[in-house]
mmCIF file of C-alpha atoms in Angstrom:
data_model
loop_
_atom_site.group_PDB
_atom_site.id
_atom_site.type_symbol
_atom_site.label_atom_id
_atom_site.label_comp_id
_atom_site.label_asym_id
_atom_site.label_seq_id
_atom_site.Cartn_x
_atom_site.Cartn_y
_atom_site.Cartn_z
ATOM 1 C CA MET A 1 0.000 0.000 0.000
ATOM 2 C CA ILE A 2 1.288 3.431 -0.925
ATOM 3 C CA THR A 3 0.921 6.164 1.660
ATOM 4 C CA ILE A 4 0.077 9.593 0.288
ATOM 5 C CA HIS A 5 0.779 12.628 2.450
ATOM 6 C CA TYR A 6 -1.593 15.548 2.244
ATOM 7 C CA PRO A 7 0.130 18.689 3.494
ATOM 8 C CA VAL A 8 -1.723 20.926 5.913
ATOM 9 C CA ILE A 9 -1.085 24.618 5.377
ATOM 10 C CA LYS A 10 -0.877 26.554 8.643
ATOM 11 C CA LEU A 11 -1.828 30.131 7.859
ATOM 12 C CA SER A 12 -0.224 31.611 10.985
ATOM 13 C CA GLU A 13 3.098 29.944 10.181
ATOM 14 C CA GLU A 14 2.990 31.120 6.569
ATOM 15 C CA LEU A 15 2.080 34.654 7.648
ATOM 16 C CA SER A 16 5.002 34.724 10.104
ATOM 17 C CA THR A 17 7.390 34.446 7.148
ATOM 18 C CA ILE A 18 5.980 37.535 5.404
ATOM 19 C CA HIS A 19 7.914 40.692 6.282
ATOM 20 C CA ASP A 20 6.948 43.097 3.494
ATOM 21 C CA GLN A 21 3.599 44.833 3.045
ATOM 22 C CA TRP A 22 1.644 44.345 -0.164
ATOM 23 C CA THR A 23 3.790 41.380 -1.281
ATOM 24 C CA PRO A 24 1.573 38.295 -1.773
ATOM 25 C CA LYS A 25 3.011 34.887 -0.882
ATOM 26 C CA PHE A 26 1.810 31.858 -2.841
ATOM 27 C CA ILE A 27 0.682 29.063 -0.475
ATOM 28 C CA GLY A 28 -1.258 26.646 -2.673
ATOM 29 C CA GLU A 29 -3.487 26.034 -5.620
ATOM 30 C CA MET A 30 -6.692 24.259 -6.536
ATOM 31 C CA ASN A 31 -7.663 23.565 -10.122
ATOM 32 C CA ASP A 32 -6.975 26.840 -11.934
ATOM 33 C CA TYR A 33 -6.856 29.002 -8.773
ATOM 34 C CA GLN A 34 -4.066 30.130 -6.493
ATOM 35 C CA PHE A 35 -4.208 30.985 -2.811
ATOM 36 C CA LYS A 36 -1.947 33.778 -1.604
ATOM 37 C CA LEU A 37 -1.392 35.428 1.757
ATOM 38 C CA VAL A 38 -0.502 39.085 2.112
ATOM 39 C CA LYS A 39 -0.022 41.618 4.878
ATOM 40 C CA ILE A 40 -1.288 45.094 4.100
ATOM 41 C CA ALA A 41 -1.150 48.493 5.795
ATOM 42 C CA GLY A 42 -1.669 51.957 4.402
ATOM 43 C CA GLU A 43 -3.087 52.570 0.955
ATOM 44 C CA TYR A 44 -2.631 50.778 -2.344
ATOM 45 C CA GLU A 45 -3.152 52.462 -5.691
ATOM 46 C CA TRP A 46 -6.372 52.614 -7.684
ATOM 47 C CA HIS A 47 -6.452 49.665 -10.070
ATOM 48 C CA VAL A 48 -8.708 47.349 -12.079
ATOM 49 C CA HIS A 49 -8.587 43.597 -12.670
ATOM 50 C CA GLU A 50 -9.960 43.478 -16.211
ATOM 51 C CA GLU A 51 -9.768 39.715 -16.762
ATOM 52 C CA THR A 52 -11.017 38.177 -13.510
ATOM 53 C CA ASP A 53 -12.998 38.604 -10.326
ATOM 54 C CA LYS A 54 -10.920 39.074 -7.154
ATOM 55 C CA VAL A 55 -11.544 37.538 -3.717
ATOM 56 C CA PHE A 56 -10.291 39.118 -0.491
ATOM 57 C CA PHE A 57 -10.642 37.053 2.717
ATOM 58 C CA VAL A 58 -9.642 38.836 5.938
ATOM 59 C CA ILE A 59 -7.783 36.606 8.394
ATOM 60 C CA LYS A 60 -6.780 39.285 10.909
ATOM 61 C CA GLY A 61 -7.646 42.950 11.264
ATOM 62 C CA GLU A 62 -9.820 44.941 8.907
ATOM 63 C CA MET A 63 -9.402 46.328 5.435
ATOM 64 C CA ILE A 64 -11.150 49.000 3.437
ATOM 65 C CA ILE A 65 -11.931 48.869 -0.249
ATOM 66 C CA ASP A 66 -12.769 52.168 -1.874
ATOM 67 C CA PHE A 67 -14.839 52.208 -5.024
ATOM 68 C CA ARG A 68 -15.325 55.361 -7.068
ATOM 69 C CA ASP A 69 -18.837 55.754 -5.619
ATOM 70 C CA SER A 70 -18.671 54.000 -2.223
ATOM 71 C CA GLN A 71 -16.568 52.212 0.363
ATOM 72 C CA VAL A 72 -16.767 48.867 2.166
ATOM 73 C CA LYS A 73 -15.007 47.597 5.303
ATOM 74 C CA ILE A 74 -14.188 43.913 5.577
ATOM 75 C CA TYR A 75 -13.471 42.489 9.025
ATOM 76 C CA LYS A 76 -11.842 39.316 10.347
ATOM 77 C CA ASP A 77 -13.585 36.172 9.066
ATOM 78 C CA GLU A 78 -15.290 38.077 6.241
ATOM 79 C CA MET A 79 -14.665 38.019 2.523
ATOM 80 C CA ILE A 80 -15.705 39.941 -0.542
ATOM 81 C CA VAL A 81 -15.787 39.105 -4.233
ATOM 82 C CA ILE A 82 -14.956 42.050 -6.486
ATOM 83 C CA PRO A 83 -16.325 41.630 -10.031
ATOM 84 C CA LYS A 84 -13.824 41.966 -12.863
ATOM 85 C CA GLY A 85 -13.601 45.414 -14.373
ATOM 86 C CA THR A 86 -14.316 47.159 -11.040
ATOM 87 C CA GLU A 87 -11.910 49.942 -10.082
ATOM 88 C CA ILE A 88 -10.773 49.596 -6.460
ATOM 89 C CA LYS A 89 -8.342 51.072 -3.956
ATOM 90 C CA PRO A 90 -7.607 48.698 -1.036
ATOM 91 C CA SER A 91 -6.225 50.000 2.248
ATOM 92 C CA ALA A 92 -5.856 49.214 5.944
ATOM 93 C CA ILE A 93 -5.376 51.658 8.802
ATOM 94 C CA LYS A 94 -3.494 49.030 10.851
ATOM 95 C CA GLU A 95 -1.737 45.918 9.575
ATOM 96 C CA CYS A 96 -4.254 43.473 8.158
ATOM 97 C CA HIS A 97 -3.679 39.865 7.039
ATOM 98 C CA ILE A 98 -5.638 38.661 4.046
ATOM 99 C CA MET A 99 -5.904 35.730 1.698
ATOM 100 C CA LEU A 100 -6.276 36.347 -2.022
ATOM 101 C CA ILE A 101 -7.909 33.769 -4.260
ATOM 102 C CA GLU A 102 -7.266 34.327 -7.937
ATOM 103 C CA PRO A 103 -6.753 32.468 -11.195
ATOM 104 C CA LYS A 104 -3.273 31.234 -12.032
ATOM 105 C CA ALA A 105 -1.337 33.799 -13.983
#
């Protein structure tokens, strides 16, 4: 009998290796999607994902996503799906840990 090992990904351990803000770290993939962890603080630039929807899942803290006509706050244990073609400006007042789920590049 062959034993297959299924690795468990410990988010806190992976996050402890991230030292730079706004620099996603690849942690796994499923089908055509990648899972990435990132620490954010301060503001990111206005941008658009033309080709795909974007998922933000907050692990720790809270983040803000500005839209041209509104704003939403996402707290720990919450997620949001941003439709492709939507202009956004993510930010966090204090350091926030998030998971991104996006198609493979």
